[in-house]
Short mmCIF file of C-alpha atoms and ligand atoms in Angstrom, two decimals:
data_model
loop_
_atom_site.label_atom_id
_atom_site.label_comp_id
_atom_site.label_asym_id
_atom_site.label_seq_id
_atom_site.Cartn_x
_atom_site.Cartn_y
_atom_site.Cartn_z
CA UNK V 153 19.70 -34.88 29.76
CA UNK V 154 19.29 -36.97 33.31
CA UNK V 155 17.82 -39.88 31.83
CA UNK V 156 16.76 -42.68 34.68
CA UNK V 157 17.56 -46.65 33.42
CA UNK V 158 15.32 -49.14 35.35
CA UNK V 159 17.16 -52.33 35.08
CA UNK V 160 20.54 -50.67 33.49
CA UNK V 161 22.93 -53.05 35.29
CA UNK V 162 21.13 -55.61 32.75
CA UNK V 163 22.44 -56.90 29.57
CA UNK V 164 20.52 -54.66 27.10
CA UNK V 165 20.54 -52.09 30.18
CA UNK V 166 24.48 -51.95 30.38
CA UNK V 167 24.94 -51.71 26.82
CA UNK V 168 22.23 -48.76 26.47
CA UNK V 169 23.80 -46.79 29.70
CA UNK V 170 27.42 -46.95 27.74
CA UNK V 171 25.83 -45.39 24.77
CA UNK V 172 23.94 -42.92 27.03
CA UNK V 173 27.10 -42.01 28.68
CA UNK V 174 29.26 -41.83 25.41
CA UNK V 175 26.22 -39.48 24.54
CA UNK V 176 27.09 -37.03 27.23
CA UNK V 177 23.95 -37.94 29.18
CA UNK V 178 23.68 -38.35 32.67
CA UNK V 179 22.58 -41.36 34.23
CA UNK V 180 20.94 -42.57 36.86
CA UNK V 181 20.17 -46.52 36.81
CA UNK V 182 17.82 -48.16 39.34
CA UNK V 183 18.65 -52.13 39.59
CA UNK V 184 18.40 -54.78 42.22
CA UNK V 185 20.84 -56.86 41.10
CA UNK V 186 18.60 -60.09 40.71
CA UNK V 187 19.86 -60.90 37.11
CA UNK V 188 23.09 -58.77 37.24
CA UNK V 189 26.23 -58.00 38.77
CA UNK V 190 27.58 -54.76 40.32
CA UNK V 191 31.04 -55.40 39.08
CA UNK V 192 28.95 -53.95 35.89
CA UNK V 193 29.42 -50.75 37.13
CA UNK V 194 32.85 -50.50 37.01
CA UNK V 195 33.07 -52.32 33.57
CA UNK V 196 30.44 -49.32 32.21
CA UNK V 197 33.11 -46.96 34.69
CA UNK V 198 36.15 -48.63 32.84
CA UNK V 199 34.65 -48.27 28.80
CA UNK V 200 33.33 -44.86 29.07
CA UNK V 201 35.18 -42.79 32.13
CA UNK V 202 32.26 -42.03 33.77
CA UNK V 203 30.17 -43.75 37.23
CA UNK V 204 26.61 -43.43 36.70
CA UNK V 205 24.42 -42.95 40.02
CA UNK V 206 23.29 -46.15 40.97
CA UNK V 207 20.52 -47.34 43.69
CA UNK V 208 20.42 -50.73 44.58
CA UNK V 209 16.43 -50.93 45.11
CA UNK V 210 13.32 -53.38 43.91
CA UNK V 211 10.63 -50.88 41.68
CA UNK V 212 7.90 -52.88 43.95
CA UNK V 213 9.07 -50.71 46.90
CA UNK V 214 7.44 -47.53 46.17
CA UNK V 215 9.08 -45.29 48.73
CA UNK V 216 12.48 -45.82 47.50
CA UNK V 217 11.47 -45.04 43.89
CA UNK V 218 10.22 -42.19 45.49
CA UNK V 219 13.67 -41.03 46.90
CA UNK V 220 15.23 -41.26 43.92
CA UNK V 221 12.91 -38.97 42.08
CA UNK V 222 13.55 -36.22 44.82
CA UNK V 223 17.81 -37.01 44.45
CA UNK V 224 17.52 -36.52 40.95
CA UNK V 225 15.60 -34.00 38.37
CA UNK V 226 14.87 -37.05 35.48
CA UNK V 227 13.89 -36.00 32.33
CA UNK V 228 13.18 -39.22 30.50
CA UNK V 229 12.59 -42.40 31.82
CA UNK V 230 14.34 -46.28 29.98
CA UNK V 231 12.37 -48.99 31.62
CA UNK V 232 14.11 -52.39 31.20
CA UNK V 233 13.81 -53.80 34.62
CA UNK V 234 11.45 -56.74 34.73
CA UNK V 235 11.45 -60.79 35.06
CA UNK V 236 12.09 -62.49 31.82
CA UNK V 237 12.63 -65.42 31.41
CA UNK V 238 9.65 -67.44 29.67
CA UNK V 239 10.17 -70.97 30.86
CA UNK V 240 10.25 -69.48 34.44
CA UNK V 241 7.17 -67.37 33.70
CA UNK V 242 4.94 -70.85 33.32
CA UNK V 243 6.18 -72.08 36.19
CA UNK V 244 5.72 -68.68 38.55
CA UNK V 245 2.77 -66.89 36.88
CA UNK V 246 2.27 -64.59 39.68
CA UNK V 247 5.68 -64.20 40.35
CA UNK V 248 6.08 -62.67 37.01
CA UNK V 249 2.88 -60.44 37.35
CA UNK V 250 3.45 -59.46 40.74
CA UNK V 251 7.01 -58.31 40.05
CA UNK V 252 6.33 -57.16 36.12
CA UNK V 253 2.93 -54.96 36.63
CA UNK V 254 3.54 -53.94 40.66
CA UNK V 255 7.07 -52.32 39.68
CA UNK V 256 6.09 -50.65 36.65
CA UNK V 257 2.51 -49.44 38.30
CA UNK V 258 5.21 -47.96 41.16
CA UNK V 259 7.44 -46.34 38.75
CA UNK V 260 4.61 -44.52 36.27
CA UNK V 261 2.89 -43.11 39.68
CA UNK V 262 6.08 -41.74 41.02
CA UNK V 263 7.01 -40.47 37.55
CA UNK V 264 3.29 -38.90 37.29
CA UNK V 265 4.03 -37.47 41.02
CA UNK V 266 6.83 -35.76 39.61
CA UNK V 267 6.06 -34.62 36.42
CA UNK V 268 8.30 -36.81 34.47
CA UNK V 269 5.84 -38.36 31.43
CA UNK V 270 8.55 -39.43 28.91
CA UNK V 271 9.04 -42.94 29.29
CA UNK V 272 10.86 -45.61 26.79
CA UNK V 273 9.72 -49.06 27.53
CA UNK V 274 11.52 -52.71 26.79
CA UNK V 275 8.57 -54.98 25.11
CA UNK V 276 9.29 -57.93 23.20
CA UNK V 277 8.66 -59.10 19.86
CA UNK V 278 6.95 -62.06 21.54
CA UNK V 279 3.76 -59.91 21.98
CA UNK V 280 2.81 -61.05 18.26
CA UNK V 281 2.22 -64.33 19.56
CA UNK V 282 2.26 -67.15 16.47
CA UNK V 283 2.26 -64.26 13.57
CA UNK V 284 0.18 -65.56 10.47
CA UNK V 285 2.84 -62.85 8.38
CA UNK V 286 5.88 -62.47 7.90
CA UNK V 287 8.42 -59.91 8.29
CA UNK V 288 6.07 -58.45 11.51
CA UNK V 289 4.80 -54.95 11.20
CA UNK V 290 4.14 -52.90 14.37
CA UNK V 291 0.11 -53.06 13.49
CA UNK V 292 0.19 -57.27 13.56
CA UNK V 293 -2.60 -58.62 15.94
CA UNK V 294 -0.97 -59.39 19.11
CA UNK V 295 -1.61 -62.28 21.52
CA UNK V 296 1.00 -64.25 23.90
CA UNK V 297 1.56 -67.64 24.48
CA UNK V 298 3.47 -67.19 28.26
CA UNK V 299 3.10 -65.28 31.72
CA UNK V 300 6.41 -63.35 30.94
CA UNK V 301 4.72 -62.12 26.90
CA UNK V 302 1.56 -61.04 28.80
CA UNK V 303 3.43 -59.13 31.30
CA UNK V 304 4.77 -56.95 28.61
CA UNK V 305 1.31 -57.14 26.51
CA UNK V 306 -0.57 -55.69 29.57
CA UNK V 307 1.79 -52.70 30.18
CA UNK V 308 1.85 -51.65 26.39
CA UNK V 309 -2.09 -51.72 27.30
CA UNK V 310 -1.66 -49.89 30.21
CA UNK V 311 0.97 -47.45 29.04
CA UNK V 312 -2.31 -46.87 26.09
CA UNK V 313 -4.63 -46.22 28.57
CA UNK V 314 -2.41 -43.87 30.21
CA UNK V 315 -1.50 -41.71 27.12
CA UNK V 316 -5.04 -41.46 26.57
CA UNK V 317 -6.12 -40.05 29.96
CA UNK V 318 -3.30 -37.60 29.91
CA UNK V 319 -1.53 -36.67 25.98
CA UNK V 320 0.99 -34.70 27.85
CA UNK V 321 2.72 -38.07 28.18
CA UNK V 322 5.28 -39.07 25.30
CA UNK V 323 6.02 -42.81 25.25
CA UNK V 324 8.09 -45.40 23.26
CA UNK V 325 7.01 -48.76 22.80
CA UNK V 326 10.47 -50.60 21.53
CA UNK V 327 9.61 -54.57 20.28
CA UNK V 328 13.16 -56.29 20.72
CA UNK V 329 13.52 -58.90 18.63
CA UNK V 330 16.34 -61.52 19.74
CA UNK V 331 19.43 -59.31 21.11
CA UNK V 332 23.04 -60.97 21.12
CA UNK V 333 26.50 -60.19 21.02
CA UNK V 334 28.78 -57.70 23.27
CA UNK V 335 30.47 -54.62 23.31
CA UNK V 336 33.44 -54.37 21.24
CA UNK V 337 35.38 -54.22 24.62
CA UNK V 338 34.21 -57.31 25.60
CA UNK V 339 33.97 -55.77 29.37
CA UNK V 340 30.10 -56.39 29.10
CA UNK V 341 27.97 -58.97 27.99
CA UNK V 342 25.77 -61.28 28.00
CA UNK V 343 26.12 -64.61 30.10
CA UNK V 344 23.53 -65.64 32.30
CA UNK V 345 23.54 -67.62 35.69
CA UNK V 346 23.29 -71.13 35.16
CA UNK V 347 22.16 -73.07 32.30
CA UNK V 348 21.41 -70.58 29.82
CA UNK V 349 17.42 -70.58 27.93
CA UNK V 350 18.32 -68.66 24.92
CA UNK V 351 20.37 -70.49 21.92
CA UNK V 352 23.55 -67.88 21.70
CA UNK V 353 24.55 -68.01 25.58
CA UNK V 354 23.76 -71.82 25.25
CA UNK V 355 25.92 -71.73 22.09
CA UNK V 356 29.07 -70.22 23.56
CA UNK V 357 28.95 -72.45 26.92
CA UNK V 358 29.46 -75.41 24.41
CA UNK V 359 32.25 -73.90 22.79
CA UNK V 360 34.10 -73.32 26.11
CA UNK V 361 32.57 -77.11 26.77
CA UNK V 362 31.02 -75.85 30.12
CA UNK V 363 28.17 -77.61 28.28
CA UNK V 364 28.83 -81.05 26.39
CA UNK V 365 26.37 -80.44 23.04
CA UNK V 366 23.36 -77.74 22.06
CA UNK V 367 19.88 -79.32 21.72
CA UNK V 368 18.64 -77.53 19.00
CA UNK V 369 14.58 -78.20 19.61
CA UNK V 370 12.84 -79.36 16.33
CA UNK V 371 13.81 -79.49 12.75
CA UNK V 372 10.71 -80.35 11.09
CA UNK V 373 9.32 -76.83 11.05
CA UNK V 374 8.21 -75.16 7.93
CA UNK V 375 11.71 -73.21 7.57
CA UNK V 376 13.91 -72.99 5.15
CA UNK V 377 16.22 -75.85 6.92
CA UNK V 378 13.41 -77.30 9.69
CA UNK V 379 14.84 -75.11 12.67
CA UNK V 380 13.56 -72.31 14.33
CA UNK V 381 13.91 -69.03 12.45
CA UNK V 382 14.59 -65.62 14.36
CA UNK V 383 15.70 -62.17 13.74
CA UNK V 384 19.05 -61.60 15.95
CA UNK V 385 20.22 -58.37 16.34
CA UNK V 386 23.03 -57.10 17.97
CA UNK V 387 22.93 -55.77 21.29
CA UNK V 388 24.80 -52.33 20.83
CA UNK V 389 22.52 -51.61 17.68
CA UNK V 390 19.47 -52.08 20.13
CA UNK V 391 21.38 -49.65 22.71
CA UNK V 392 21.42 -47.26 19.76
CA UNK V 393 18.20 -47.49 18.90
CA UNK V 394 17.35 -46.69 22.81
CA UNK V 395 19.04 -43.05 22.23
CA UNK V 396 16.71 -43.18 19.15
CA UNK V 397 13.86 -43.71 20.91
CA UNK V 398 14.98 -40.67 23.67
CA UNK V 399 15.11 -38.17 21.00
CA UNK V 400 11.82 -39.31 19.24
CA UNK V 401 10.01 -38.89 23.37
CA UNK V 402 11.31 -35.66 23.82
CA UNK V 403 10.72 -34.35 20.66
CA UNK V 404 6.70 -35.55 20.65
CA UNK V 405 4.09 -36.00 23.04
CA UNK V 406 2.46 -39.45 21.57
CA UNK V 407 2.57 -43.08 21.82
CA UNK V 408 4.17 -45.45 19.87
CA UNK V 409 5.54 -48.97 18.86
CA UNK V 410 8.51 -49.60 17.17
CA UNK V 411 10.31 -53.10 15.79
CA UNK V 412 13.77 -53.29 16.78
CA UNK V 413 15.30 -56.48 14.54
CA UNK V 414 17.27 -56.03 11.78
CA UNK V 415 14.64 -57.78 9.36
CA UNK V 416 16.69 -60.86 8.58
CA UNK V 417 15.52 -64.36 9.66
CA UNK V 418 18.20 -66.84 10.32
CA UNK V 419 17.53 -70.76 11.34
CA UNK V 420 19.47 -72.20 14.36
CA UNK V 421 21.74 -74.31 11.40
CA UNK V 422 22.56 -71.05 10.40
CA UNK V 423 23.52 -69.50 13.72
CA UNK V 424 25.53 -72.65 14.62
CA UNK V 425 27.35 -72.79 10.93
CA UNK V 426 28.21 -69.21 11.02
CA UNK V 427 29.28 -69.49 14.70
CA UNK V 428 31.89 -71.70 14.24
CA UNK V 429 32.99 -70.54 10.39
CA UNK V 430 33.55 -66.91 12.22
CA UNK V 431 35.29 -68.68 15.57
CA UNK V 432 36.99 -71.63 13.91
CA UNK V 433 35.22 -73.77 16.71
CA UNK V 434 33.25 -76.69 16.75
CA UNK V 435 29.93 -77.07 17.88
CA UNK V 436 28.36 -80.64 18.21
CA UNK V 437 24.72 -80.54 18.67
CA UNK V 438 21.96 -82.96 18.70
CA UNK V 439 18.30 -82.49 17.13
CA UNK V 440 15.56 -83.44 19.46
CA UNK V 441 11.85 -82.35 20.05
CA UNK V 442 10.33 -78.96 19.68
CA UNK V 443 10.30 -76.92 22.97
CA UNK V 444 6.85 -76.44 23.99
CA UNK V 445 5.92 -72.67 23.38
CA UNK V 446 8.50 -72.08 20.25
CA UNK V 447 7.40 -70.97 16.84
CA UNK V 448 8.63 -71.56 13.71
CA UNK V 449 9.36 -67.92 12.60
CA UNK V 450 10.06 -64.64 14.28
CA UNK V 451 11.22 -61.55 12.26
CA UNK V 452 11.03 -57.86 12.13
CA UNK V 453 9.67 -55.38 9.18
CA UNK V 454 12.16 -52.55 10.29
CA UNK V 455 10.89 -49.89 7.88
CA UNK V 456 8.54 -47.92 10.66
CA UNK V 457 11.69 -47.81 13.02
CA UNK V 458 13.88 -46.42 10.15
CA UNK V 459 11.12 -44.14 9.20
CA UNK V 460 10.29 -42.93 12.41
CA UNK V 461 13.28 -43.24 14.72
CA UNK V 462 16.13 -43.23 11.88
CA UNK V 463 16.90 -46.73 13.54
CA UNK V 464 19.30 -48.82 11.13
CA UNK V 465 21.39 -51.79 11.82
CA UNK V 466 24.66 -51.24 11.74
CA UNK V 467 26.67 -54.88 12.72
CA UNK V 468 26.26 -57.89 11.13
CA UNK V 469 25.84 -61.80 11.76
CA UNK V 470 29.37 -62.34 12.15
CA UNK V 471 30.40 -59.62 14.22
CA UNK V 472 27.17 -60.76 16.48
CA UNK V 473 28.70 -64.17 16.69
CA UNK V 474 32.37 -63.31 16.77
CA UNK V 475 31.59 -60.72 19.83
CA UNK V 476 29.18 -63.46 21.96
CA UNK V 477 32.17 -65.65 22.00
CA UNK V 478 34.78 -63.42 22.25
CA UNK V 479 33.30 -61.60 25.73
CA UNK V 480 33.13 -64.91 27.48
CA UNK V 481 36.77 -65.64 26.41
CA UNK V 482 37.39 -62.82 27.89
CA UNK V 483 35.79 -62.96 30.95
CA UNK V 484 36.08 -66.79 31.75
C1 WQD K 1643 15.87 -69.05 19.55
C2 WQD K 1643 15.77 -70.29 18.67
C3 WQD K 1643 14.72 -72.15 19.74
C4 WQD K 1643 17.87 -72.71 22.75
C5 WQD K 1643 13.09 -65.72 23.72
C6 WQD K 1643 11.91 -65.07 24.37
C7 WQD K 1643 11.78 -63.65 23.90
C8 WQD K 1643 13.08 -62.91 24.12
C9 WQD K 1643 14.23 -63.65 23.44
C10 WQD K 1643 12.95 -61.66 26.16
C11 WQD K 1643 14.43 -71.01 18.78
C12 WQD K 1643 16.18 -72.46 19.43
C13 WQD K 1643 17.12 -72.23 21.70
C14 WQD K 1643 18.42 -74.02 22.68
C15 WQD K 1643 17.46 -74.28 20.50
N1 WQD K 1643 13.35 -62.76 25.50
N2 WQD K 1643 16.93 -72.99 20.59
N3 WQD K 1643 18.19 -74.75 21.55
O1 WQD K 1643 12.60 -68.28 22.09
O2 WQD K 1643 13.12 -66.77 20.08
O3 WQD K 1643 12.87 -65.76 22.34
O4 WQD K 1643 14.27 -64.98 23.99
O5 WQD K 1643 12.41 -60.68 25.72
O6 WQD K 1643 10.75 -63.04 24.65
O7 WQD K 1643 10.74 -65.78 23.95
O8 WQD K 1643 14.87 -67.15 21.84
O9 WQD K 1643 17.17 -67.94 22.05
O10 WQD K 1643 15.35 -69.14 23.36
O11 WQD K 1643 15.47 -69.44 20.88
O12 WQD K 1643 17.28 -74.96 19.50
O13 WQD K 1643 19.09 -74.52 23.62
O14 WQD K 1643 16.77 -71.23 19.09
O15 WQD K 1643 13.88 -73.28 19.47
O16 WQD K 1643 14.11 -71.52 17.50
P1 WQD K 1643 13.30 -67.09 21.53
P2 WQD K 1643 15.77 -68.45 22.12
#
């Protein structure tokens, strides 16, 4: 199938294009490069023997999307591309909606234009808000707390509205829950620009002592150690689940959403004790207070993906923690 990636030079996106490709699907992936680098391409070249097409363009500009629709006959559509960061997101609200709603608006009219109505979408687990329940099922009330969450929140609405005006659409809805580690050939990855939000990238840096100590923010939460609980999954596991997720679109005409966590909660202790049991590295870190906008506990019920998709977990903690540090020792 010609399946189009918005965002694919991305970390999730890279991983999910190398799976596509290993899948004998052909690829065409849409970036501009604004939280990515094009020597991606040749890493994704390099692991898997093939070059994807790639266009260098921003989804806001309409005509371009355009083009590519007439280069290419795409079946299904993986849309990852967006602004995500949430601490940026308060700062830059209509940044975030500008860039987050305009670009997806573009894409669904251009993929409506040309008859292409199977679409996979990247949401977020953080569309459940503060959940009352835990593990989350895909039914939870949702709510957001951030710019970036309601950016995702109003395109699930939007993508609802949409199937209802016009069933001949099949859509996706995947809920990621907190995506870390690398590929096995540690050619892609994930290591942001600066100083990192999330806890793993923040994690290695200290290990490599680009940073001098992880903050870990709070441990007076109602968790099983005080810190913050999430479900981390592994980033090629999610990319599998993506080619889940194409079968299930073009093998239905409905909409749905689907958890993609492996169901197990682990505290920040946890991720920094079984970080440097699996690396034989130390970590020194330093409690202080709770980042504004955290909650205490974030983690998936994945029995509708399993049901639905066939999605299951494959890796584990350690190889999640042994691959995040071993693809920036590899690429230092
Ligand atoms: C995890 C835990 C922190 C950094 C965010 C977005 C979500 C998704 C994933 C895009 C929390 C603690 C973190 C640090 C720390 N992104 N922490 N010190 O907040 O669960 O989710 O990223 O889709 O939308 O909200 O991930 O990695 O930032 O935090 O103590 O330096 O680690 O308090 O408990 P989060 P995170």
């Amino acid at each position: 199938m010609n399946i189009l990636v918005t965002g694919g030079m991305g970390f999730i996106g890279s991983h999910t294009v190398v799976e596509l490709l290993e899948n004998n699907d052909e690829v065409i992936i849409i970036d501009n490069l604004i939280n990515s680098k094009i020597d991606v391409l040749d890493k994704i070249e390099k692991i898997t023997g093939k070059k994807p097409a790639f266009y260098q363009i921003n989804l806001c500009d309409k005509d371009l999307v355009e083009k590519v629709f007439s280069n290419h006959q795409i079946d299904v559509v993986i849309h990852f591309a967006g602004l995500k960061a949430v601490g940026e997101s308060v700062e830059k609200p209509l940044l975030y909606y500008q860039n987050n709603l305009i670009s997806t608006l573009n894409l669904l009219e251009v993929m409506k234009n040309h008859n292409c109505k199977k679409l996979v979408f990247s949401s977020s687990a953080t569309v459940y808000g503060s959940p009352k329940f835990l593990p989350i099922k895909e039914d939870f009330p949702l709510s957001t707390t951030n710019p970036y969450g309601s950016t995702k929140l109003f395109i699930e609405h939007m993508l609802k509205d949409l199937y209802t005006s016009d069933p001949e659409w099949s859509i996706a809805i995947l809920r990621y829950f907190n995506p870390i580690g690398a590929h096995p050939s540690y050619l892609i990855g994930e290591n942001p620009n600066g100083i990192p939000n999330n806890l793993m990238p923040y994690i290695v840096k200290v290990a490599i002592k680009q940073l001098d100590h992880l903050n870990i923010f709070g441990n007076d939460y109602q968790t099983k150690d005080g810190t913050g609980v999430r479900d981390y999954i592994h980033v090629v596991d999610l990319a599998k689940g993506h080619l889940k997720a194409v079968q299930k679109v073009m093998t239905t005409n409905k909409i749905d959403c689907y958890n993609l966590g492996t169901g197990n909660g682990y505290s920040v202790l946890e991720m920094v004790e079984t970080f440097e049991q699996v690396n034989n590295i130390e970590v020194p870190y330093q409690i202080v207070a709770r980042r504004s906008g955290d909650i205490a506990q974030c983690y998936a019920d994945p029995t509708y993906a399993k049901q639905e998709l066939g999605f299951e977990c494959e890796k584990t903690l350690e190889d999640m923690v042994k691959d995040s540090y071993q693809y920036i020792i590899n690429n230092k």
